[in-house]
Coordinates of C-alpha atoms in Angstrom, one line a residue:
Chain A
M803 CA 0.2 0.3 0.3
I804 CA 1.1 3.4 -0.6
A805 CA 0.3 6.5 1.4
L806 CA 1.2 9.8 -0.2
K807 CA 0.9 12.9 2.7
N808 CA 0.5 16.3 1.2
I809 CA 3.6 16.0 -1.6
R810 CA 5.4 18.1 -3.8
I811 CA 7.3 16.4 -6.2
G812 CA 9.3 17.2 -9.7
Y813 CA 13.0 19.1 -9.9
S814 CA 14.0 21.9 -8.0
D815 CA 10.7 24.2 -8.9
G816 CA 8.2 21.5 -8.4
L817 CA 6.2 20.2 -10.9
L818 CA 3.1 18.9 -9.3
H819 CA 1.6 18.2 -5.7
A820 CA -0.5 15.8 -3.7
E821 CA -3.2 16.1 -0.7
N822 CA -3.4 12.7 1.3
I823 CA -3.9 10.0 -1.2
E824 CA -4.1 6.0 -0.4
L825 CA -3.4 3.6 -2.6
K826 CA -4.4 0.1 -1.8
S827 CA -3.4 -3.4 -2.9
G828 CA -5.6 -5.7 -5.4
T829 CA -6.4 -2.6 -7.4
V830 CA -5.0 -0.7 -10.7
Y831 CA -4.5 3.0 -11.1
I832 CA -4.1 5.2 -14.4
L833 CA -2.0 7.9 -13.9
V834 CA -3.6 10.4 -16.6
G835 CA -2.3 13.9 -17.3
K836 CA -0.7 16.3 -20.2
N837 CA 2.4 15.5 -21.9
G838 CA 5.1 17.0 -19.2
A839 CA 2.4 17.3 -16.8
G840 CA 5.2 14.9 -14.3
K841 CA 3.4 11.3 -14.9
S842 CA 7.0 9.9 -15.4
T843 CA 8.3 12.0 -12.4
F844 CA 5.9 11.1 -10.0
L845 CA 6.7 7.3 -11.3
K846 CA 10.0 8.1 -10.4
T847 CA 9.8 9.7 -7.2
L848 CA 7.6 6.4 -5.9
S849 CA 10.5 4.3 -7.1
K850 CA 13.0 6.6 -5.5
Q851 CA 14.8 7.5 -8.6
I852 CA 14.5 11.0 -7.7
P853 CA 13.7 12.4 -3.9
V854 CA 10.5 14.0 -2.6
L855 CA 10.3 17.9 -2.5
S856 CA 8.4 18.2 0.5
G857 CA 5.6 15.7 2.5
E858 CA 5.9 12.1 3.0
I859 CA 5.6 9.0 1.1
D860 CA 4.8 6.1 2.9
I861 CA 5.2 2.3 1.2
N862 CA 3.5 -0.5 3.3
G863 CA 3.5 1.7 6.6
T864 CA 7.4 2.7 6.1
S865 CA 8.7 6.1 5.2
I866 CA 10.2 5.9 1.8
G867 CA 13.1 7.8 3.0
N868 CA 13.8 5.1 5.2
I869 CA 13.7 2.1 3.0
T870 CA 17.2 1.2 1.5
A871 CA 17.8 0.9 -2.1
R872 CA 18.9 -2.8 -1.3
E873 CA 15.3 -3.3 0.7
L874 CA 13.3 -1.1 -2.2
P875 CA 13.6 -3.4 -4.7
K876 CA 11.5 -6.3 -2.5
E877 CA 8.6 -4.2 -2.1
M878 CA 8.4 -2.5 -5.4
S879 CA 9.1 -3.1 -8.9
Y880 CA 9.3 -0.7 -12.3
V881 CA 9.0 -1.0 -16.0
P882 CA 10.5 1.7 -17.9
V883 CA 8.9 3.0 -20.8
H884 CA 11.6 1.7 -23.0
F885 CA 12.9 -1.8 -23.2
P886 CA 16.5 -2.0 -22.6
H887 CA 18.4 -3.0 -25.9
M888 CA 20.3 -6.0 -25.3
D889 CA 22.1 -8.6 -27.5
Y890 CA 22.1 -12.4 -26.3
V891 CA 19.8 -12.3 -23.2
R892 CA 17.0 -15.1 -23.0
S893 CA 13.7 -13.9 -22.0
R894 CA 14.0 -16.2 -19.7
E895 CA 17.5 -14.5 -18.1
F896 CA 15.8 -11.1 -18.3
I897 CA 12.9 -12.6 -16.3
S898 CA 15.1 -14.1 -13.8
A899 CA 16.9 -10.5 -13.1
G900 CA 13.7 -9.8 -11.1
R901 CA 15.1 -12.2 -8.4
A902 CA 18.6 -10.4 -8.2
P903 CA 17.2 -8.7 -5.1
Y904 CA 16.6 -12.2 -3.2
T905 CA 19.6 -13.9 -4.3
N906 CA 23.3 -14.1 -2.9
A907 CA 26.5 -12.2 -3.6
L908 CA 26.8 -14.5 -6.7
G909 CA 24.0 -14.3 -8.2
R910 CA 23.1 -18.0 -7.9
L911 CA 19.2 -19.1 -8.0
N912 CA 17.6 -21.1 -5.6
E913 CA 14.8 -23.7 -6.0
I914 CA 12.4 -20.6 -4.6
D915 CA 13.6 -18.1 -7.1
E916 CA 13.4 -21.0 -10.0
N917 CA 9.8 -21.6 -8.9
E918 CA 9.0 -17.4 -8.7
I919 CA 10.3 -17.4 -12.4
Q920 CA 8.4 -20.3 -13.6
S921 CA 5.2 -18.7 -12.2
A922 CA 6.0 -15.3 -13.6
I923 CA 6.5 -16.8 -16.9
S924 CA 2.9 -19.1 -16.4
T925 CA 1.1 -15.7 -15.2
L926 CA 1.9 -13.9 -18.4
G927 CA 1.7 -16.8 -20.6
V928 CA 5.1 -16.0 -22.0
E929 CA 6.3 -20.0 -22.2
H930 CA 7.1 -20.0 -25.8
L931 CA 9.1 -16.6 -25.7
S932 CA 11.2 -18.1 -22.5
D933 CA 14.4 -19.2 -24.8
R934 CA 14.1 -16.4 -27.7
F935 CA 16.4 -13.5 -27.5
T936 CA 14.9 -10.6 -26.5
S937 CA 16.5 -8.3 -29.1
E938 CA 14.1 -10.9 -31.3
L939 CA 10.9 -10.0 -29.8
S940 CA 7.8 -7.8 -30.7
D941 CA 7.3 -4.7 -28.8
G942 CA 3.7 -6.7 -27.3
E943 CA 6.0 -9.6 -26.8
R944 CA 8.6 -7.6 -24.9
Q945 CA 6.1 -5.7 -23.0
L946 CA 4.7 -9.1 -21.4
V947 CA 8.4 -10.1 -20.8
A948 CA 9.0 -7.0 -18.5
I949 CA 5.5 -7.5 -16.7
A950 CA 6.9 -11.2 -16.1
K951 CA 10.1 -9.9 -14.5
A952 CA 8.5 -7.2 -12.3
V953 CA 5.9 -10.0 -11.1
A954 CA 8.7 -12.5 -10.4
Q955 CA 10.4 -9.6 -8.4
K956 CA 7.2 -10.4 -6.1
T957 CA 6.8 -7.1 -5.1
S958 CA 3.6 -5.8 -3.6
I959 CA 3.6 -2.5 -5.8
I960 CA 4.3 -2.7 -9.8
L961 CA 4.6 0.7 -11.5
L962 CA 4.9 0.9 -15.1
D963 CA 6.0 3.6 -17.2
E964 CA 3.4 4.1 -20.5
P965 CA 3.2 0.2 -20.6
T966 CA 1.1 0.4 -23.5
A967 CA 2.8 3.0 -25.7
F968 CA 4.3 1.2 -28.6
L969 CA 1.6 -1.4 -28.8
D970 CA -0.9 -2.2 -31.3
Y971 CA -5.0 -2.2 -30.0
S972 CA -5.1 -6.3 -29.6
N973 CA -1.8 -6.0 -27.3
K974 CA -2.8 -3.0 -25.5
K975 CA -6.0 -4.8 -24.5
K976 CA -3.9 -7.9 -23.7
V977 CA -1.5 -6.1 -21.6
L978 CA -4.2 -4.3 -19.9
G979 CA -6.3 -7.1 -19.1
I980 CA -3.1 -9.1 -17.7
L981 CA -2.2 -6.3 -15.3
K982 CA -5.8 -6.2 -13.8
Q983 CA -6.1 -9.9 -13.4
T984 CA -2.5 -9.8 -11.3
A985 CA -3.4 -6.9 -9.2
E986 CA -6.7 -8.8 -8.3
Q987 CA -5.2 -12.4 -8.4
L988 CA -1.7 -11.5 -6.6
D989 CA -3.0 -8.9 -4.4
K990 CA -1.0 -6.1 -6.0
C991 CA -1.0 -2.3 -6.3
I992 CA -0.5 -1.4 -9.7
I993 CA 0.1 2.0 -10.8
L994 CA 0.4 2.9 -14.9
S995 CA 0.5 6.1 -16.7
A996 CA -1.1 5.8 -19.8
H997 CA -3.0 8.0 -22.7
D998 CA -5.4 5.4 -24.0
I999 CA -8.4 6.7 -21.9
D1000 CA -11.5 5.0 -23.4
L1001 CA -9.4 1.6 -23.2
C1002 CA -8.6 1.7 -19.6
L1003 CA -11.9 2.8 -18.7
D1004 CA -12.8 -0.6 -19.3
F1005 CA -10.0 -1.9 -17.4
A1006 CA -10.0 0.1 -14.1
S1007 CA -12.1 1.9 -11.8
Y1008 CA -9.4 4.3 -10.3
F1009 CA -8.1 7.2 -12.2
L1010 CA -4.9 9.5 -10.8
I1011 CA -5.4 12.5 -12.6
V1012 CA -3.0 15.4 -12.7
D1013 CA -5.4 18.5 -13.0
A1014 CA -4.1 20.6 -15.9
E1015 CA -4.9 23.7 -14.0
T1016 CA -3.8 23.3 -10.4
K1017 CA -1.3 20.9 -10.9
E1018 CA -2.5 18.8 -8.2
L1019 CA -2.7 15.0 -8.4
K1020 CA -6.1 13.7 -7.7
L1021 CA -7.9 10.4 -7.0
L1022 CA -11.0 9.8 -8.9
Q1023 CA -13.4 6.5 -8.9
D1024 CA -15.3 5.5 -11.7
P1025 CA -14.7 8.5 -13.5
S1026 CA -16.5 9.3 -16.8
K1027 CA -14.3 10.1 -20.3
E1028 CA -15.7 13.9 -19.9
E1029 CA -14.3 14.1 -16.5
I1030 CA -10.7 13.2 -17.0
I1031 CA -10.8 15.1 -20.0
K1032 CA -11.7 18.1 -18.3
V1033 CA -9.7 17.6 -15.1
A1034 CA -6.6 16.0 -17.0
F1035 CA -6.5 18.5 -20.4
D1036 CA -8.8 21.5 -20.4
Chain B
M22 CA 32.3 -24.5 -26.5
L23 CA 34.3 -23.9 -22.9
L24 CA 35.7 -27.2 -23.3
I25 CA 37.4 -26.5 -26.6
F26 CA 38.9 -23.4 -25.2
L27 CA 40.3 -25.5 -22.3
L28 CA 41.7 -27.9 -25.0
L29 CA 43.0 -25.0 -27.5
L30 CA 44.8 -23.2 -24.8
P31 CA 47.5 -25.9 -24.5
V32 CA 47.9 -26.4 -28.0
A33 CA 48.1 -22.7 -28.7
G34 CA 51.0 -23.0 -25.6
V35 CA 52.8 -25.7 -27.2
V36 CA 52.7 -24.0 -30.6
H37 CA 53.9 -20.5 -28.9
F38 CA 57.0 -22.5 -27.2
M39 CA 58.1 -23.9 -30.4
S40 CA 57.8 -21.4 -32.3
G41 CA 61.4 -19.4 -32.0
H42 CA 64.5 -20.6 -34.3
L43 CA 66.1 -22.8 -31.9
D44 CA 64.9 -26.1 -31.9
I45 CA 64.0 -27.0 -28.4
G46 CA 62.1 -29.8 -27.7
F47 CA 59.2 -30.5 -25.0
G48 CA 61.6 -32.6 -22.8
D49 CA 63.7 -29.6 -22.5
L50 CA 60.4 -27.4 -21.1
V51 CA 59.9 -29.9 -18.5
N52 CA 63.2 -30.4 -17.5
S53 CA 64.0 -27.1 -17.3
L54 CA 60.9 -26.3 -15.0
F55 CA 61.3 -29.6 -12.7
N56 CA 64.7 -30.6 -13.0
F57 CA 66.9 -27.6 -14.3
D58 CA 70.4 -28.1 -15.4
E59 CA 71.8 -24.5 -15.9
T60 CA 74.8 -25.8 -18.5
N61 CA 71.9 -27.3 -20.7
T62 CA 71.8 -24.3 -23.2
Q63 CA 68.3 -25.7 -24.2
Q64 CA 67.1 -26.1 -21.1
L65 CA 68.6 -22.1 -20.3
I66 CA 66.9 -20.9 -23.2
A67 CA 63.3 -22.9 -22.5
R68 CA 63.6 -21.1 -18.8
E69 CA 65.2 -18.0 -19.1
V70 CA 63.3 -17.1 -22.6
R71 CA 60.5 -19.4 -23.6
I72 CA 58.7 -19.5 -20.5
P73 CA 58.8 -16.3 -19.4
R74 CA 57.7 -15.1 -22.9
M75 CA 55.0 -17.7 -23.1
F76 CA 53.5 -16.7 -19.7
T77 CA 53.6 -13.3 -20.6
A78 CA 51.7 -13.6 -24.1
L79 CA 49.2 -15.7 -21.6
I80 CA 48.5 -12.9 -18.9
A81 CA 48.8 -9.8 -21.2
G82 CA 46.1 -11.4 -23.4
A83 CA 43.8 -12.8 -20.7
G84 CA 44.2 -10.0 -18.6
L85 CA 43.7 -7.5 -21.2
S86 CA 40.7 -9.3 -22.6
V87 CA 38.8 -9.2 -19.2
A88 CA 39.4 -5.7 -18.6
G89 CA 37.8 -4.8 -22.0
L90 CA 34.6 -7.3 -21.1
L91 CA 34.4 -5.0 -17.7
M92 CA 34.9 -1.9 -19.5
Q93 CA 32.3 -2.9 -21.9
T94 CA 29.5 -3.8 -19.6
L95 CA 30.2 -0.9 -17.2
F96 CA 29.4 1.7 -20.0
N97 CA 27.4 -0.5 -21.8
N98 CA 29.2 0.0 -24.9
P99 CA 30.5 -2.9 -26.9
L100 CA 33.7 -0.8 -28.6
A101 CA 34.4 0.3 -24.9
G102 CA 38.2 -0.9 -23.7
P103 CA 41.1 -0.2 -21.5
Y104 CA 42.8 1.1 -24.5
V105 CA 40.0 3.1 -26.2
L106 CA 38.6 4.8 -23.1
G107 CA 42.4 6.1 -22.4
I108 CA 43.0 3.7 -19.2
N109 CA 46.6 2.6 -21.2
S110 CA 47.5 6.0 -21.5
G111 CA 47.0 6.8 -18.2
A112 CA 49.2 3.8 -17.3
S113 CA 51.9 4.9 -20.5
L114 CA 51.7 8.7 -19.1
F115 CA 52.8 7.7 -15.7
V116 CA 55.2 5.1 -16.9
A117 CA 56.7 8.0 -19.0
F118 CA 57.4 10.3 -16.1
S119 CA 58.7 7.6 -14.1
I120 CA 61.2 6.4 -16.8
M121 CA 62.2 10.0 -17.7
T122 CA 62.6 11.6 -14.2
G123 CA 65.5 10.2 -13.7
I124 CA 64.8 8.9 -10.3
P125 CA 66.1 5.7 -9.9
F126 CA 63.2 4.0 -8.0
L127 CA 60.6 5.1 -10.3
S128 CA 62.3 3.7 -13.3
S129 CA 63.1 0.7 -11.0
D130 CA 60.7 -2.3 -11.8
L131 CA 58.5 -1.8 -9.0
G132 CA 58.4 1.9 -9.6
I133 CA 57.0 1.5 -13.1
I134 CA 54.5 -1.2 -11.9
T135 CA 53.3 1.1 -9.1
N136 CA 53.2 3.9 -11.4
A137 CA 51.3 2.1 -14.3
L138 CA 48.8 1.0 -11.7
I139 CA 48.4 4.6 -10.3
G140 CA 47.9 6.4 -13.9
A141 CA 45.2 3.7 -14.9
L142 CA 43.3 4.1 -11.7
I143 CA 43.6 7.7 -12.0
F144 CA 42.5 7.6 -15.8
G145 CA 39.9 4.9 -15.4
L146 CA 38.5 7.5 -12.5
I147 CA 38.4 10.3 -14.7
I148 CA 36.4 8.5 -17.6
S149 CA 34.2 7.3 -15.3
L150 CA 33.4 10.8 -14.0
F151 CA 32.8 11.9 -17.5
S152 CA 30.5 9.0 -17.8
E153 CA 28.1 10.8 -15.6
L154 CA 28.4 13.9 -17.4
V155 CA 27.4 12.4 -20.8
R156 CA 24.8 10.5 -21.9
S157 CA 25.7 9.4 -25.5
Q158 CA 28.6 6.2 -25.9
I159 CA 30.1 7.7 -28.6
S160 CA 30.7 10.6 -26.7
L161 CA 32.4 8.8 -24.0
L162 CA 34.3 6.9 -26.9
L163 CA 35.3 10.3 -28.0
I164 CA 36.4 11.8 -24.5
G165 CA 38.5 8.8 -24.1
I166 CA 40.2 9.1 -27.5
M167 CA 40.9 13.1 -26.4
L168 CA 42.5 11.4 -23.1
G169 CA 44.7 9.5 -25.4
S170 CA 45.5 12.4 -27.6
F171 CA 46.2 14.7 -24.9
T172 CA 48.5 12.4 -23.0
S173 CA 50.6 11.5 -26.0
A174 CA 51.1 15.2 -26.4
I175 CA 52.4 15.6 -22.6
V176 CA 54.5 12.5 -23.4
S177 CA 55.9 13.9 -26.5
L178 CA 56.9 16.9 -24.1
L179 CA 58.5 14.4 -21.9
E180 CA 60.3 12.9 -24.7
V181 CA 61.7 16.5 -26.1
S182 CA 63.1 17.1 -22.4
S183 CA 64.6 13.7 -21.8
D184 CA 67.8 12.6 -22.4
A185 CA 69.1 9.8 -25.1
S186 CA 69.0 6.7 -22.9
E187 CA 65.9 7.6 -21.3
L188 CA 64.4 8.2 -24.5
K189 CA 65.5 4.8 -25.8
V190 CA 64.1 3.0 -22.8
F191 CA 60.8 4.7 -23.1
T192 CA 60.5 4.1 -27.0
L193 CA 61.6 0.4 -26.8
W194 CA 58.6 0.0 -23.7
A195 CA 56.4 2.0 -25.8
L196 CA 56.5 -0.4 -28.8
G197 CA 55.2 -3.2 -26.7
S198 CA 57.1 -6.4 -25.9
L199 CA 56.6 -9.7 -24.2
S200 CA 60.0 -10.4 -23.5
R201 CA 60.8 -8.3 -20.5
I202 CA 59.6 -10.6 -18.0
E203 CA 62.2 -12.9 -16.1
F204 CA 61.5 -16.0 -15.0
D205 CA 62.3 -15.0 -11.3
Q206 CA 59.1 -12.1 -11.4
I207 CA 56.2 -14.8 -12.7
P208 CA 55.1 -15.7 -9.2
L209 CA 54.7 -11.8 -8.0
I210 CA 52.9 -11.4 -11.4
S211 CA 50.7 -14.1 -11.0
V212 CA 49.3 -13.1 -8.0
V213 CA 48.4 -9.9 -9.1
F214 CA 47.2 -11.2 -12.2
I215 CA 45.0 -13.8 -10.1
L216 CA 44.2 -11.2 -7.9
G217 CA 42.5 -9.3 -10.4
I218 CA 40.7 -12.3 -12.0
V219 CA 39.5 -13.9 -9.4
G220 CA 38.1 -10.0 -8.0
S221 CA 36.2 -10.0 -11.6
L222 CA 34.4 -13.5 -10.5
F223 CA 32.9 -11.7 -7.8
L224 CA 31.2 -9.0 -10.1
I225 CA 29.5 -11.8 -12.1
K226 CA 25.9 -10.7 -10.3
P227 CA 26.7 -6.9 -10.8
L228 CA 27.7 -7.2 -13.9
N229 CA 24.7 -9.7 -14.9
L230 CA 22.6 -6.6 -13.9
L231 CA 24.4 -3.8 -15.7
V232 CA 23.8 -5.6 -19.0
L233 CA 20.2 -4.2 -18.0
G234 CA 21.3 -0.5 -18.2
Q235 CA 22.4 1.4 -15.2
N236 CA 18.9 2.5 -14.2
Q237 CA 17.3 -1.2 -14.1
A238 CA 20.3 -2.3 -12.4
R239 CA 20.2 0.2 -9.6
L240 CA 16.0 -0.5 -9.2
L241 CA 17.0 -3.8 -8.6
G242 CA 19.3 -3.0 -5.8
L243 CA 22.6 -2.6 -7.4
N244 CA 24.8 -0.2 -5.6
Y245 CA 26.1 1.7 -8.5
K246 CA 28.8 3.7 -7.5
R247 CA 30.3 0.9 -5.3
T248 CA 30.6 -1.5 -8.1
R249 CA 31.7 0.8 -10.7
F250 CA 34.6 1.8 -8.2
V251 CA 35.7 -1.8 -7.9
I252 CA 35.3 -2.4 -11.8
I253 CA 37.3 0.5 -12.4
A254 CA 40.1 -0.8 -9.7
I255 CA 40.2 -4.2 -11.3
T256 CA 40.4 -2.9 -14.6
A257 CA 43.5 -0.9 -13.3
I258 CA 45.0 -3.7 -11.7
L259 CA 44.8 -5.9 -14.8
T260 CA 45.7 -3.1 -17.5
G261 CA 48.3 -1.3 -15.0
L262 CA 50.1 -4.6 -14.5
I263 CA 50.1 -5.5 -18.2
T264 CA 50.8 -2.1 -19.7
A265 CA 53.9 -1.9 -17.0
F266 CA 55.8 -5.1 -18.4
C267 CA 54.5 -5.2 -21.7
G268 CA 54.2 -1.7 -22.9
P269 CA 50.4 -0.8 -24.5
I270 CA 48.9 -3.4 -26.5
A271 CA 46.1 -2.0 -28.7
F272 CA 42.6 -4.1 -29.8
V273 CA 42.8 -7.4 -27.8
G274 CA 40.8 -5.8 -24.7
L275 CA 38.4 -4.6 -27.4
A276 CA 38.0 -7.1 -30.2
V277 CA 38.2 -10.3 -28.0
P278 CA 35.3 -9.5 -25.7
N279 CA 33.0 -8.9 -28.6
L280 CA 34.3 -12.1 -30.1
V281 CA 33.5 -14.2 -27.3
R282 CA 29.9 -12.8 -26.9
I283 CA 29.1 -13.4 -30.5
L284 CA 30.7 -16.9 -30.0
L285 CA 28.8 -17.5 -27.3
K286 CA 25.8 -15.7 -28.0
S287 CA 25.6 -14.7 -24.3
Q288 CA 25.7 -12.2 -21.6
H289 CA 26.5 -14.6 -18.6
H290 CA 29.3 -13.1 -17.3
G291 CA 30.8 -16.2 -15.3
L292 CA 30.7 -17.4 -18.9
L293 CA 32.1 -14.4 -20.5
I294 CA 34.9 -13.4 -18.2
V295 CA 36.3 -17.0 -18.3
S296 CA 35.9 -17.2 -22.0
S297 CA 37.7 -13.9 -22.6
A298 CA 40.6 -14.7 -20.2
F299 CA 40.9 -18.2 -22.4
I300 CA 40.3 -16.8 -26.0
G301 CA 42.6 -13.8 -25.1
G302 CA 45.5 -15.6 -24.0
I303 CA 45.0 -18.1 -26.7
F304 CA 44.9 -14.8 -29.5
V305 CA 48.0 -13.2 -28.3
L306 CA 50.2 -16.6 -27.8
L307 CA 49.1 -17.1 -31.4
C308 CA 50.2 -13.6 -32.3
D309 CA 53.3 -13.6 -30.7
A310 CA 54.0 -17.5 -32.2
L311 CA 53.7 -15.5 -35.5
I312 CA 55.9 -12.7 -34.5
Q313 CA 58.8 -15.3 -33.3
S314 CA 58.4 -17.5 -36.3
L315 CA 58.9 -14.4 -38.8
E316 CA 61.8 -13.2 -36.5
N317 CA 64.6 -14.0 -39.2
Y318 CA 63.1 -12.0 -41.8
M319 CA 61.3 -9.0 -39.9
V320 CA 61.1 -7.7 -36.1
I321 CA 57.1 -6.9 -35.6
P322 CA 56.4 -5.4 -32.4
I323 CA 53.7 -7.1 -30.3
N324 CA 51.1 -3.9 -30.4
V325 CA 51.9 -3.6 -34.4
L326 CA 50.5 -7.4 -34.9
T327 CA 47.4 -6.9 -32.5
S328 CA 46.3 -3.5 -34.0
I329 CA 47.0 -5.2 -37.6
I330 CA 44.5 -8.1 -36.6
G331 CA 42.5 -5.8 -34.1
A332 CA 41.5 -2.9 -36.4
P333 CA 39.7 -4.9 -39.2
I334 CA 37.9 -7.1 -36.5
V335 CA 36.7 -3.7 -35.1
V336 CA 35.4 -2.1 -38.3
L337 CA 33.6 -5.7 -38.7
L338 CA 31.8 -5.2 -35.8
I339 CA 31.1 -1.7 -36.0
L340 CA 29.5 -2.3 -39.6
R341 CA 27.7 -5.5 -37.9
K342 CA 26.1 -2.8 -35.2
L343 CA 25.1 -0.4 -37.9
R344 CA 23.3 -2.6 -40.1

């Protein structure tokens, strides 16, 4: 669970702010806002890639400032907008990297790790991709593999920066469906930024919207499309 | 594949041992090690010339290849290497200082090694500082090349102001040679070399994570700054040691790890480190065997031969990447 307590985030001058918001497990949150409104910055702040300017963020009851860089990957996984370009890395090896926070200094995978990897592969239905090089996959397949890595990381929170950006319609639907299912079945708090409002309305009830006028991050439950557009873009 | 490398290494060793212009049998090699007879010329040559040279070729090839692999993974750039990024230049500059200042301690073996290590480490830290400031891979390579140009200018200045004997020592060093190590120095050099290789084996997990990119690696719990320092330090140990004894040797560190990745089609660094060490050792052993067998016709410095073979390989790699 994530608790935002009167935060201001961004770089030196502050991009957006939020009052008290609680984000709970078992739920998908769609982050919507104009280009440059601070969606990626918000996700980077949550994953401690950039510091909070003021206020506090609690992750599962602990202030983010007190969670070490070693412990954070056990609480939260982050899927960036671009899949890394790598030669000669098979999908299964990439997904295995999700176990890095749990393995010893030599990185050896034990039975638990192997089981988690296998279970992430089955959850995402990417068995047929696991022996292929990631450089040979399509954008849709890469996104599934990236999510599988986040699932293998076994964190209660998953953040995804525009996971549907480079996908065709059917793959967008597939990825959103899998994320919804993952949140509900594995009791995870999933936050993803997206521009496909129509599609997202079919998959999620909760929207985190950056108000275009006040720069305030607002949590709306079951908003209409018009409402989202009015707050985020007008 | 690893087994093939394992088998090829002794073959390359034997080819190297047999390639001098004086005929020395395998029996002399064994005797020179375990049953040494000082009065036997064959054994003497085996012990004082052939074995140290074979050993040098092996550690130079293996060490530079592993150092190149570490740099390529750290900077996420297949064209990185101790030579391109100016780490060799750092060692060269400090060795030039130590030879041409005329201070006896500095121009002793220990002085040269210490200075080469310090030079390599300082330039490694400089390049990693620049890596924080520039985002593009090409910019970092250009900075490495500029560091190289800058140091060669300083070295030229030193050359102009040094006397003839110092100049000769430095010029010979800079041509690169595998015949400078003596039999008695082998244990000390082995210890430093093994330290570097074993150290790099402890980096397998961080290196595997760095393949995903610096940011992803951090998000998976990697302490990037500490890892970077350890990688630079190990690279400096390996590069500095080899540069101190053999002079600068180009392209081995750049070409070998790339060849290994293409051959193995893997990014698992346990496999890559061991294979790079083997292939690098085999490559320099065979290069030097060729040099020795041509010795009657012409003298080719090792740095010249590795550049003649290595430069086209690197061009092919670039073409392959751009396609």
